[in-house]
């Protein structure tokens, strides 16, 4: 069982992430990349296609992408473009973007010019939640449905969409079990391992992921923690973080990442889609607009309150804002967010990171110093 | 009771030997390519100055970016905690520490016992670090220790130099030289630029008196003066500001000998 679990944890590793998609293609079915976790996977699934969350290469050098992108821009987008230009994403039949971030819009512009992907679609993502915004996003979701139907040559029926929502709700419920286990004093999984599983969910067919996780949950429940450290317990907050090695570096410094505030982690699995609503597009819009609060969306108060609540629920000792370099929405939010945490008496630190694993020594020094600081506070 | 601290920085390695809470010897050497070898050399030199042998040292704590590569260290502690501890020991009234080394710059808020309450460090670029001034000095072909005194004597006033990037700053220096700008004005501009970065860091952590400046930058009279003017206070500076981190490490080693723990 441990090997099977390891397979799931390493599902999004560079060597593994395309294997399900390539298998899918062998069956004559289409694979649609999603760039942004607010793209409704349910629509793509309902059309009989595989929604596949696009990760960038984890290699340091991006010589091909650098011709199109300035150094002072989102490194996630640069590394994704590098993967596109090296041909690593050549198997995709389509890609769906949102305008969550202007860098993603710029990426879609370059993709349109130099990519050979047959189908490209960009969705507008409202900046904040309101009834009007939900209706607007629902309209965008219907437009995506129309485009996907045209690509697939068949209609997405109410039944197939309803089934897709059920499958993804089941996935959410299964992953929620992992987060519940993280509340334990000695969780069976490290923070890096949980991120491995949540990112694997983005590249595996949902039915297969659900089968795997359902089969593994009883084992995980009883799994003896491999961790050397169970305290201090940290919460790591970031966007576009899909490389668990970052969390391993943090945990190797002598702590446990007991909770995360990641779009690739807890935020993507926070809630289920409302199945009681008569309009599935509206239900999906509500789900994606309320459940994926990123720094780009304006609900900073709610986001801060959520983190403060997680700190209580998961017995967190300190928060690490592991912001990706040149992530301007995060930079704008930080002066608002940090005082909110300080007001709540939560020690926190902001550390800049690249998309690929880099500057490990500096990251480790900052984390060790933060842990020493937490030790001091706790000791006196 | 002999306790020792070794600080392997990016540019220089420092060692301090404490004998019953009194500094018995200290030394500074350039960091070589092999951290373990550098640690051995700096420690051998400090032992020689103290008239001791390696076996006389009861406990040694390492710090600095090469701290994990000191094979004879009992344990390692980050330079943030060590600078805080060393500064507090030297100046018990210290509540803020500014340490600027070759590779990074940190502003640390501490309590009355020298424990870290909060800290911020520069982002990973070289602007705002000792490396920035080294590049400026290299571009002007001047020894590092002349930068401070010359900066304090501008002819027409400080030149405008990039504070955001050490590489751009070097380009600015070469451009200004070609335009015939006086070297003192260029150096004064560089000191103003680096002080802007320091100010940003200190503002983020919040300056509480007394402020201690440690690391190589504390030897630059122009930057120290500008920081003091910027905050309207008089900074405390150790007779040898580069050994504050190694001193803190030695104090943690002493704690270990006294209590068996030496919590950072």
Coordinates of C-alpha atoms in Angstrom, one line a residue:
Chain A
X1 CA 0.0 0.0 0.0
X2 CA 2.9 2.4 0.8
X3 CA 4.1 2.0 -2.8
X4 CA 0.6 2.7 -4.1
X5 CA 0.4 5.8 -1.9
X6 CA 3.8 6.9 -3.1
X7 CA 2.6 6.6 -6.7
X8 CA -0.3 9.0 -5.8
X9 CA 2.0 11.5 -4.0
X10 CA 4.3 11.6 -6.9
X11 CA 1.6 11.8 -9.5
X12 CA 2.4 15.4 -10.5
X13 CA 6.2 14.9 -10.6
X14 CA 7.7 15.8 -13.9
X15 CA 8.3 12.2 -14.9
X16 CA 4.8 11.1 -14.1
X17 CA 2.4 14.0 -14.8
X18 CA 1.6 13.2 -18.4
X19 CA 1.2 9.5 -18.2
X20 CA -2.6 9.5 -17.6
X21 CA -3.1 12.1 -20.3
X22 CA -1.1 10.1 -22.8
X23 CA -3.0 7.0 -21.9
X24 CA -6.3 8.9 -22.4
X25 CA -5.1 10.1 -25.8
X26 CA -4.4 6.5 -26.8
X27 CA -8.1 5.8 -26.3
X28 CA -8.8 8.5 -28.9
X29 CA -10.1 11.0 -26.3
X30 CA -9.2 14.6 -26.0
X31 CA -7.1 16.3 -23.3
X32 CA -7.8 19.9 -22.3
X33 CA -5.2 21.8 -20.3
X34 CA -6.3 24.2 -17.6
X35 CA -4.2 27.2 -16.6
X36 CA -5.8 28.5 -13.4
X37 CA -7.7 26.4 -10.8
X38 CA -10.8 28.4 -11.4
X39 CA -11.4 26.7 -14.8
X40 CA -14.4 24.4 -14.2
X41 CA -13.0 20.9 -14.8
X42 CA -16.5 19.6 -14.5
X43 CA -17.4 21.0 -17.9
X44 CA -14.5 19.4 -19.6
X45 CA -15.2 16.1 -17.9
X46 CA -18.8 16.2 -18.9
X47 CA -17.8 16.4 -22.5
X48 CA -15.8 13.2 -22.2
X49 CA -12.5 15.0 -22.2
X50 CA -9.7 15.0 -19.6
X51 CA -9.1 18.2 -17.8
X52 CA -5.4 18.4 -17.1
X53 CA -3.9 21.1 -14.8
X54 CA -0.9 22.5 -16.6
X55 CA 2.3 22.7 -14.6
X56 CA 5.4 24.3 -15.9
X57 CA 8.8 22.6 -16.1
X58 CA 10.6 22.5 -12.8
X59 CA 13.9 22.9 -14.6
X60 CA 15.8 26.1 -13.7
X61 CA 16.6 27.3 -17.2
X62 CA 13.9 28.6 -19.6
X63 CA 15.9 29.6 -22.7
X64 CA 13.1 29.3 -25.1
X65 CA 10.5 31.1 -23.0
X66 CA 12.9 33.9 -22.1
X67 CA 12.7 35.1 -25.7
X68 CA 9.0 36.0 -25.2
X69 CA 8.9 36.9 -21.5
X70 CA 10.7 39.6 -19.4
X71 CA 12.6 38.3 -16.3
X72 CA 10.4 40.4 -14.0
X73 CA 7.1 38.5 -14.7
X74 CA 5.3 35.5 -13.3
X75 CA 7.8 32.6 -13.3
X76 CA 5.0 30.1 -13.4
X77 CA 3.9 31.4 -16.7
X78 CA 7.5 31.5 -18.0
X79 CA 8.0 27.8 -17.0
X80 CA 4.7 26.8 -18.6
X81 CA 5.7 28.6 -21.8
X82 CA 9.0 26.8 -21.7
X83 CA 7.2 23.4 -21.5
X84 CA 5.0 24.5 -24.4
X85 CA 8.0 25.5 -26.5
X86 CA 10.0 22.4 -25.8
X87 CA 7.0 20.4 -27.1
X88 CA 6.2 18.8 -23.7
X89 CA 2.6 20.0 -23.9
X90 CA 2.2 19.0 -27.5
X91 CA -0.3 16.2 -26.6
X92 CA -2.9 18.7 -25.5
X93 CA -6.0 19.2 -27.7
X94 CA -6.9 22.5 -26.1
X95 CA -6.2 24.8 -23.3
X96 CA -8.4 27.0 -21.2
X97 CA -7.2 30.1 -19.4
X98 CA -8.8 32.7 -17.1
X99 CA -7.7 36.3 -16.8
X100 CA -7.1 35.7 -13.1
X101 CA -3.7 37.3 -13.6
X102 CA -2.5 39.7 -16.3
X103 CA 0.5 37.5 -16.7
X104 CA -1.7 34.6 -17.6
X105 CA -3.4 36.8 -20.2
X106 CA 0.0 37.6 -21.7
X107 CA 0.8 33.9 -21.6
X108 CA -2.3 33.2 -23.6
X109 CA -1.3 35.9 -26.1
X110 CA 2.1 34.2 -26.7
X111 CA 0.4 30.8 -26.8
X112 CA -2.0 32.0 -29.5
X113 CA 1.0 33.2 -31.6
X114 CA 3.5 30.4 -31.1
X115 CA 1.6 27.4 -29.8
X116 CA 0.2 24.7 -32.0
X117 CA -2.6 23.7 -29.6
X118 CA -5.8 23.5 -31.7
X119 CA -8.3 24.9 -29.2
X120 CA -7.7 28.0 -27.0
X121 CA -10.3 29.6 -24.8
X122 CA -10.0 32.4 -22.2
X123 CA -12.6 33.0 -19.5
X124 CA -13.2 36.2 -17.7
X125 CA -13.0 35.8 -13.9
X126 CA -14.8 38.5 -11.8
X127 CA -12.6 40.1 -9.2
X128 CA -15.1 39.8 -6.3
X129 CA -18.2 37.9 -5.3
X130 CA -21.6 39.4 -5.9
X131 CA -24.9 38.2 -7.5
X132 CA -24.0 40.1 -10.6
X133 CA -20.5 38.6 -10.7
X134 CA -22.0 35.1 -10.3
X135 CA -24.4 35.6 -13.2
X136 CA -21.5 37.0 -15.3
X137 CA -19.3 34.0 -14.5
X138 CA -22.2 31.6 -15.2
X139 CA -22.5 33.2 -18.6
X140 CA -18.7 32.6 -19.1
X141 CA -19.2 29.0 -18.1
X142 CA -22.0 28.5 -20.6
X143 CA -19.7 30.0 -23.3
X144 CA -17.0 27.5 -22.3
X145 CA -19.6 24.7 -22.5
X146 CA -20.5 25.9 -26.0
X147 CA -16.9 26.0 -27.1
X148 CA -16.2 22.6 -25.7
X149 CA -19.3 21.1 -27.3
X150 CA -18.2 22.5 -30.6
X151 CA -14.7 21.0 -30.2
X152 CA -16.1 17.6 -29.2
X153 CA -18.9 17.7 -31.7
X154 CA -21.6 16.7 -29.2
X155 CA -23.8 18.4 -26.7
X156 CA -23.1 18.3 -23.0
X157 CA -26.3 17.0 -21.5
X158 CA -27.7 18.0 -18.2
X159 CA -27.2 14.4 -17.0
X160 CA -23.6 14.3 -18.0
X161 CA -22.9 17.7 -16.3
X162 CA -24.8 16.6 -13.2
X163 CA -22.7 13.3 -13.1
X164 CA -19.5 15.4 -13.6
X165 CA -20.4 17.6 -10.6
X166 CA -21.0 14.5 -8.5
X167 CA -17.7 13.0 -9.5
X168 CA -15.8 16.2 -8.6
X169 CA -17.8 16.6 -5.4
X170 CA -16.8 13.1 -4.4
X171 CA -13.1 14.0 -5.1
X172 CA -13.5 17.1 -2.9
X173 CA -15.0 14.9 -0.1
X174 CA -12.2 12.4 -0.4
X175 CA -9.5 15.0 -0.2
X176 CA -11.3 16.7 2.7
X177 CA -10.5 13.6 4.7
X178 CA -6.8 14.3 4.3
X179 CA -7.2 17.8 5.6
X180 CA -9.2 16.5 8.5
X181 CA -6.3 14.2 9.4
X182 CA -3.9 17.1 9.3
X183 CA -5.6 18.4 12.5
X184 CA -4.1 15.5 14.4
X185 CA -1.1 16.0 16.7
X186 CA 0.8 13.5 14.5
X187 CA -0.8 13.5 11.1
X188 CA -0.1 10.5 8.9
X189 CA 1.0 12.7 6.0
X190 CA 3.5 15.5 5.8
X191 CA 2.6 18.8 4.2
X192 CA 4.7 18.0 1.2
X193 CA 2.9 14.6 0.8
X194 CA -0.5 16.2 0.9
X195 CA 0.5 18.7 -1.8
X196 CA 1.7 15.8 -3.9
X197 CA -1.7 14.2 -3.7
X198 CA -3.7 17.5 -4.3
X199 CA -1.6 18.3 -7.4
X200 CA -1.9 14.7 -8.6
X201 CA -5.7 15.3 -8.6
X202 CA -5.2 17.9 -11.3
X203 CA -3.5 15.5 -13.8
X204 CA -5.3 12.3 -13.2
X205 CA -8.7 11.3 -14.5
X206 CA -11.1 12.1 -11.6
X207 CA -12.6 8.6 -11.5
X208 CA -9.2 7.0 -11.3
X209 CA -8.0 9.5 -8.6
X210 CA -11.2 8.9 -6.6
X211 CA -10.7 5.1 -6.8
X212 CA -7.1 5.4 -5.7
X213 CA -7.7 7.7 -2.8
X214 CA -10.8 5.8 -1.6
X215 CA -8.7 2.6 -1.6
X216 CA -5.8 4.3 0.2
X217 CA -7.8 6.2 2.8
X218 CA -8.0 3.3 5.3
X219 CA -4.3 2.8 5.0
X220 CA -3.5 6.5 5.4
X221 CA -5.8 6.6 8.4
X222 CA -3.5 4.1 10.2
X223 CA -0.3 5.1 8.6
X224 CA 2.5 5.7 11.0
X225 CA 3.8 9.3 10.6
X226 CA 7.2 9.4 8.9
X227 CA 7.8 12.8 10.3
X228 CA 10.6 13.6 12.7
X229 CA 9.0 16.9 13.7
X230 CA 5.5 17.5 14.8
X231 CA 6.1 21.0 16.1
X232 CA 6.1 23.8 15.4
X233 CA 3.1 23.5 13.1
X234 CA 3.2 25.9 10.2
X235 CA 0.6 27.0 7.6
X236 CA 2.2 27.8 4.2
X237 CA 0.3 30.2 2.0
X238 CA 1.1 30.7 -1.7
X239 CA -0.3 30.6 -5.3
X240 CA 0.8 28.4 -8.2
X241 CA 2.9 26.3 -5.8
X242 CA 2.8 22.8 -7.3
X243 CA 6.3 21.6 -6.4
X244 CA 6.2 19.7 -3.0
X245 CA 10.0 20.1 -2.8
X246 CA 9.4 23.6 -1.4
X247 CA 7.4 22.2 1.5
X248 CA 10.0 19.4 2.0
X249 CA 12.7 22.0 2.4
X250 CA 10.6 23.8 5.0
X251 CA 9.7 20.6 6.9
X252 CA 13.4 19.4 6.8
X253 CA 14.3 22.6 8.7
X254 CA 12.5 21.1 11.7
X255 CA 8.7 21.6 11.6
X256 CA 5.5 20.3 10.2
X257 CA 3.5 22.0 7.5
X258 CA 0.2 21.1 9.1
X259 CA -2.1 23.2 6.9
X260 CA -1.8 25.2 3.7
X261 CA -3.5 28.1 2.1
X262 CA -2.8 27.1 -1.5
X263 CA -4.9 27.3 -4.7
X264 CA -3.2 23.9 -5.5
X265 CA -4.2 22.6 -2.0
X266 CA -6.8 23.4 0.5
X267 CA -8.5 26.2 -1.4
X268 CA -9.3 24.0 -4.3
X269 CA -10.9 21.4 -2.1
X270 CA -12.6 23.6 0.4
X271 CA -16.2 23.1 -0.7
X272 CA -18.5 21.1 -2.9
X273 CA -20.6 22.4 -5.7
X274 CA -24.2 22.9 -4.7
X275 CA -26.2 20.1 -6.4
X276 CA -29.6 21.5 -5.4
X277 CA -29.5 24.4 -7.8
X278 CA -31.6 24.2 -10.9
X279 CA -28.9 25.9 -13.0
X280 CA -25.6 23.9 -12.9
X281 CA -23.7 26.8 -14.6
X282 CA -24.8 29.1 -11.8
X283 CA -23.9 26.5 -9.1
X284 CA -20.4 26.1 -10.7
X285 CA -20.0 29.9 -10.9
X286 CA -20.9 30.3 -7.2
X287 CA -18.5 27.5 -6.3
X288 CA -15.5 28.9 -8.3
X289 CA -16.1 32.5 -7.2
X290 CA -16.4 31.8 -3.5
X291 CA -14.1 28.9 -3.1
X292 CA -10.9 30.0 -4.8
X293 CA -10.1 33.3 -3.1
X294 CA -6.7 34.3 -4.4
X295 CA -4.9 37.6 -3.8
X296 CA -6.3 38.6 -7.3
X297 CA -9.8 38.6 -6.0
X298 CA -10.7 41.4 -3.7
X299 CA -12.1 39.4 -0.7
X300 CA -9.0 40.0 1.4
X301 CA -11.0 40.3 4.6
X302 CA -12.6 36.9 4.2
X303 CA -9.2 35.4 3.1
X304 CA -7.5 36.8 6.2
X305 CA -10.4 35.5 8.4
X306 CA -10.1 32.1 6.8
X307 CA -6.4 31.8 7.5
X308 CA -7.0 33.0 11.1
X309 CA -9.7 30.3 11.5
X310 CA -7.3 27.6 10.0
X311 CA -4.7 28.7 12.5
X312 CA -7.1 27.9 15.3
X313 CA -8.5 24.7 13.8
X314 CA -5.1 23.2 12.9
X315 CA -3.2 24.4 16.0
X316 CA -0.8 26.4 13.9
X317 CA 2.2 28.1 15.5
X318 CA 3.1 30.4 12.6
X319 CA 2.3 31.3 9.0
X320 CA 4.7 31.4 6.1
X321 CA 3.7 33.5 3.1
X322 CA 5.8 31.8 0.4
X323 CA 5.0 34.2 -2.3
X324 CA 6.1 33.6 -5.8
X325 CA 8.4 36.3 -7.2
X326 CA 6.7 38.9 -9.3
X327 CA 3.2 37.9 -8.2
X328 CA 1.9 41.4 -8.0
X329 CA -1.6 40.5 -6.5
X330 CA 0.3 38.9 -3.6
X331 CA 2.5 41.9 -3.2
X332 CA -0.5 44.2 -3.1
X333 CA -2.3 42.1 -0.6
X334 CA 0.7 41.6 1.8
X335 CA 0.6 45.0 3.5
X336 CA -3.1 44.3 4.3
X337 CA -2.7 40.7 5.2
X338 CA 0.3 40.7 7.5
X339 CA -1.2 43.2 10.0
X340 CA -4.4 41.1 10.1
X341 CA -2.3 38.1 11.2
X342 CA -0.3 40.2 13.6
X343 CA -3.6 41.6 15.1
X344 CA -4.6 38.0 15.7
X345 CA -1.3 37.3 17.4
X346 CA -0.1 35.0 14.7
X347 CA 3.6 35.0 14.0
X348 CA 4.2 35.2 10.3
X349 CA 7.0 35.6 7.8
X350 CA 7.0 36.5 4.1
X351 CA 9.5 34.8 1.9
X352 CA 9.9 35.2 -1.9
X353 CA 10.4 32.1 -4.0
X354 CA 10.9 31.1 -7.6
X355 CA 8.6 28.7 -9.4
X356 CA 11.3 26.1 -9.8
X357 CA 13.1 25.0 -6.6
X358 CA 15.9 27.6 -6.1
X359 CA 17.8 29.5 -3.4
X360 CA 17.3 26.6 -1.0
X361 CA 20.0 27.9 1.4
X362 CA 18.4 31.3 1.8
X363 CA 15.0 29.7 2.2
X364 CA 16.3 27.3 4.8
X365 CA 18.0 30.1 6.8
X366 CA 14.8 32.2 6.9
X367 CA 12.7 29.2 7.9
X368 CA 15.2 28.1 10.6
X369 CA 15.3 31.6 12.0
X370 CA 11.5 31.8 12.0
X371 CA 11.4 28.4 13.8
X372 CA 14.0 29.7 16.3
X373 CA 11.8 32.8 16.8
X374 CA 8.7 30.6 17.4
X375 CA 10.7 28.5 19.9
X376 CA 11.6 31.6 21.8
X377 CA 8.1 32.8 21.9
X378 CA 6.8 29.4 23.0
X379 CA 9.5 28.9 25.5
X380 CA 9.0 32.0 27.5
Chain B
X1 CA 34.8 26.8 30.7
X2 CA 35.7 27.4 27.1
X3 CA 32.9 28.0 24.5
X4 CA 33.4 28.9 20.9
X5 CA 31.4 30.3 18.0
X6 CA 32.2 30.1 14.3
X7 CA 30.4 32.2 11.7
X8 CA 31.0 31.1 8.1
X9 CA 29.7 34.1 6.1
X10 CA 29.7 34.4 2.3
X11 CA 32.8 36.7 2.3
X12 CA 34.5 36.2 5.6
X13 CA 34.7 33.6 8.4
X14 CA 34.8 34.7 12.0
X15 CA 35.6 32.8 15.3
X16 CA 35.1 33.9 18.9
X17 CA 36.4 32.0 21.9
X18 CA 34.7 32.7 25.3
X19 CA 36.4 31.8 28.6
X20 CA 33.9 32.0 31.5
X21 CA 31.9 34.6 29.7
X22 CA 34.8 36.8 28.6
X23 CA 36.1 37.1 25.1
X24 CA 39.5 35.4 25.1
X25 CA 40.2 35.7 21.4
X26 CA 38.6 36.4 18.0
X27 CA 39.7 36.3 14.4
X28 CA 38.4 37.0 10.9
X29 CA 39.7 35.4 7.7
X30 CA 38.3 35.4 4.1
X31 CA 35.9 32.5 3.4
X32 CA 37.5 30.0 1.0
X33 CA 35.7 27.6 -1.4
X34 CA 35.5 24.8 1.3
X35 CA 33.4 25.8 4.3
X36 CA 34.7 23.0 6.5
X37 CA 38.3 23.9 5.7
X38 CA 37.6 27.6 6.3
X39 CA 36.0 26.7 9.6
X40 CA 39.0 24.7 10.7
X41 CA 41.4 27.5 9.7
X42 CA 39.5 30.3 11.5
X43 CA 39.2 28.1 14.6
X44 CA 42.8 27.1 14.6
X45 CA 43.8 30.8 14.4
X46 CA 41.5 31.8 17.2
X47 CA 42.8 28.9 19.4
X48 CA 46.3 29.9 18.6
X49 CA 45.6 33.5 19.7
X50 CA 44.0 32.2 22.9
X51 CA 46.8 29.8 23.6
X52 CA 44.4 26.8 23.6
X53 CA 44.1 23.5 21.9
X54 CA 41.0 22.1 20.1
X55 CA 40.4 19.7 23.0
X56 CA 40.0 22.6 25.4
X57 CA 36.8 23.8 23.8
X58 CA 33.8 22.5 25.7
X59 CA 31.2 23.3 23.1
X60 CA 31.2 25.0 19.6
X61 CA 28.2 26.4 17.8
X62 CA 28.3 27.3 14.1
X63 CA 26.3 30.0 12.3
X64 CA 26.3 31.8 9.0
X65 CA 25.5 30.5 5.5
X66 CA 28.1 27.7 5.9
X67 CA 26.9 26.7 9.3
X68 CA 25.9 23.2 8.3
X69 CA 29.3 22.5 6.9
X70 CA 31.3 22.8 10.2
X71 CA 32.0 19.2 11.1
X72 CA 33.2 19.9 14.6
X73 CA 30.2 22.0 15.7
X74 CA 27.9 20.6 18.4
X75 CA 25.0 22.3 16.7
X76 CA 24.2 25.2 14.4
X77 CA 22.0 28.3 14.9
X78 CA 21.0 30.8 12.3
X79 CA 22.8 34.1 12.0
X80 CA 19.6 35.9 12.8
X81 CA 19.5 34.5 16.3
X82 CA 23.2 34.8 16.7
X83 CA 23.4 38.4 15.8
X84 CA 20.5 39.2 18.1
X85 CA 22.2 37.4 21.0
X86 CA 25.6 38.9 20.3
X87 CA 24.3 42.4 20.0
X88 CA 22.2 42.1 23.2
X89 CA 25.3 40.8 25.1
X90 CA 27.4 43.7 23.9
X91 CA 24.6 46.3 24.3
X92 CA 21.9 45.2 26.8
X93 CA 19.8 48.2 25.9
X94 CA 19.6 46.9 22.2
X95 CA 16.1 46.3 20.8
X96 CA 16.8 46.5 17.1
X97 CA 19.7 45.0 15.2
X98 CA 20.7 45.8 11.7
X99 CA 23.2 43.3 10.3
X100 CA 24.5 43.7 6.8
X101 CA 26.8 41.1 5.5
X102 CA 28.3 40.2 2.1
X103 CA 25.3 38.3 1.0
X104 CA 22.3 39.5 2.8
X105 CA 20.9 42.2 5.1
X106 CA 18.6 41.7 8.1
X107 CA 16.7 43.9 10.4
X108 CA 15.9 42.1 13.7
X109 CA 13.7 43.2 16.6
X110 CA 14.7 41.7 19.9
X111 CA 13.6 41.6 23.5
X112 CA 15.6 42.5 26.6
X113 CA 17.2 39.1 26.7
X114 CA 18.3 39.3 23.1
X115 CA 15.7 36.9 21.8
X116 CA 14.3 37.4 18.3
X117 CA 10.8 38.9 18.3
X118 CA 10.6 39.6 14.5
X119 CA 13.0 39.8 11.6
X120 CA 13.0 40.7 7.9
X121 CA 15.7 40.0 5.4
X122 CA 16.4 41.4 2.0
X123 CA 15.0 39.6 -1.0
X124 CA 17.5 37.4 -2.8
X125 CA 19.0 40.1 -5.0
X126 CA 22.4 41.7 -4.1
X127 CA 21.1 45.3 -3.8
X128 CA 21.2 46.4 -0.2
X129 CA 24.0 44.0 0.8
X130 CA 27.7 44.3 1.2
X131 CA 28.1 42.9 -2.3
X132 CA 26.5 46.1 -3.6
X133 CA 29.3 48.3 -2.1
X134 CA 31.9 45.8 -3.2
X135 CA 30.8 46.1 -6.8
X136 CA 30.8 49.9 -6.6
X137 CA 34.3 49.8 -5.0
X138 CA 35.5 47.4 -7.7
X139 CA 34.1 49.6 -10.5
X140 CA 36.0 52.6 -9.1
X141 CA 39.1 50.5 -8.3
X142 CA 39.0 51.6 -4.7
X143 CA 39.7 49.6 -1.5
X144 CA 36.4 48.9 0.4
X145 CA 37.5 50.8 3.5
X146 CA 37.9 54.1 1.6
X147 CA 34.3 54.2 0.4
X148 CA 32.9 55.5 3.7
X149 CA 35.3 58.4 4.3
X150 CA 35.2 59.6 0.7
X151 CA 31.3 59.4 0.6
X152 CA 31.2 61.9 3.4
X153 CA 33.0 64.5 1.3
X154 CA 30.8 65.1 -1.8
X155 CA 31.9 67.8 -4.1
X156 CA 28.7 68.8 -5.8
X157 CA 26.3 66.5 -3.9
X158 CA 25.4 62.8 -4.1
X159 CA 24.9 61.4 -7.6
X160 CA 21.7 59.4 -8.5
X161 CA 22.4 55.7 -8.5
X162 CA 20.0 52.8 -8.8
X163 CA 19.1 51.3 -5.4
X164 CA 17.2 48.4 -6.9
X165 CA 19.9 46.4 -8.5
X166 CA 23.7 45.9 -7.8
X167 CA 24.3 45.2 -11.5
X168 CA 22.4 48.3 -12.7
X169 CA 24.2 50.4 -10.0
X170 CA 27.6 49.3 -11.4
X171 CA 26.4 50.4 -14.8
X172 CA 25.3 53.8 -13.3
X173 CA 28.8 54.2 -11.8
X174 CA 30.5 53.6 -15.1
X175 CA 28.1 56.0 -16.9
X176 CA 28.7 58.7 -14.2
X177 CA 32.5 58.3 -14.5
X178 CA 32.3 58.8 -18.2
X179 CA 30.3 61.9 -17.7
X180 CA 33.1 63.2 -15.5
X181 CA 31.2 63.0 -12.1
X182 CA 33.5 63.3 -9.1
X183 CA 34.3 59.9 -7.4
X184 CA 33.2 61.3 -4.0
X185 CA 29.8 62.2 -5.5
X186 CA 29.4 58.8 -7.0
X187 CA 30.3 57.1 -3.7
X188 CA 27.9 59.5 -1.8
X189 CA 25.2 58.5 -4.2
X190 CA 25.9 54.8 -3.6
X191 CA 25.7 55.3 0.2
X192 CA 22.4 57.1 -0.2
X193 CA 21.1 54.3 -2.4
X194 CA 22.0 51.5 0.0
X195 CA 20.6 53.5 2.9
X196 CA 17.2 53.6 1.1
X197 CA 17.2 49.8 1.1
X198 CA 18.2 49.7 4.7
X199 CA 15.4 52.1 5.6
X200 CA 12.9 49.9 3.8
X201 CA 14.0 46.9 5.9
X202 CA 14.1 48.7 9.2
X203 CA 10.7 50.3 8.6
X204 CA 9.2 46.8 8.0
X205 CA 10.4 45.5 11.3
X206 CA 9.9 48.9 13.1
X207 CA 12.9 50.5 14.8
X208 CA 13.0 50.6 18.6
X209 CA 16.0 52.0 20.4
X210 CA 18.7 51.2 20.9
X211 CA 19.7 50.3 17.4
X212 CA 22.8 48.1 17.0
X213 CA 24.6 47.9 13.6
X214 CA 26.7 44.8 13.0
X215 CA 28.4 43.2 10.1
X216 CA 30.9 44.7 7.7
X217 CA 28.6 47.6 6.8
X218 CA 29.0 49.0 10.3
X219 CA 32.6 49.9 9.3
X220 CA 31.3 52.2 6.6
X221 CA 31.1 55.6 8.4
X222 CA 28.9 57.1 5.6
X223 CA 26.2 54.5 5.7
X224 CA 26.1 54.5 9.5
X225 CA 25.8 58.3 9.5
X226 CA 23.0 58.2 6.9
X227 CA 21.1 55.6 8.8
X228 CA 21.5 57.6 12.1
X229 CA 20.3 60.7 10.3
X230 CA 17.4 58.9 8.7
X231 CA 16.1 57.7 12.1
X232 CA 17.3 60.5 14.2
X233 CA 19.2 58.3 16.6
X234 CA 22.7 57.2 17.5
X235 CA 23.5 53.6 16.6
X236 CA 25.6 51.3 18.9
X237 CA 28.5 49.7 17.1
X238 CA 30.8 47.1 18.6
X239 CA 34.6 47.6 18.4
X240 CA 34.7 44.8 15.9
X241 CA 31.2 44.6 14.4
X242 CA 32.0 41.7 12.1
X243 CA 32.3 39.2 15.0
X244 CA 28.8 39.9 16.6
X245 CA 27.3 36.7 14.9
X246 CA 30.2 34.5 16.0
X247 CA 30.0 36.0 19.5
X248 CA 26.3 35.1 19.6
X249 CA 27.1 31.6 18.5
X250 CA 29.7 31.3 21.3
X251 CA 27.1 32.5 23.8
X252 CA 24.7 29.8 22.6
X253 CA 27.6 27.3 23.1
X254 CA 28.2 28.6 26.6
X255 CA 24.4 28.2 27.3
X256 CA 24.7 24.6 26.2
X257 CA 27.6 24.0 28.6
X258 CA 25.8 25.7 31.5
X259 CA 22.3 24.3 31.0
X260 CA 22.7 21.5 28.5
X261 CA 20.2 23.1 26.1
X262 CA 21.1 26.6 24.9
X263 CA 17.8 27.3 23.3
X264 CA 18.1 29.7 20.4

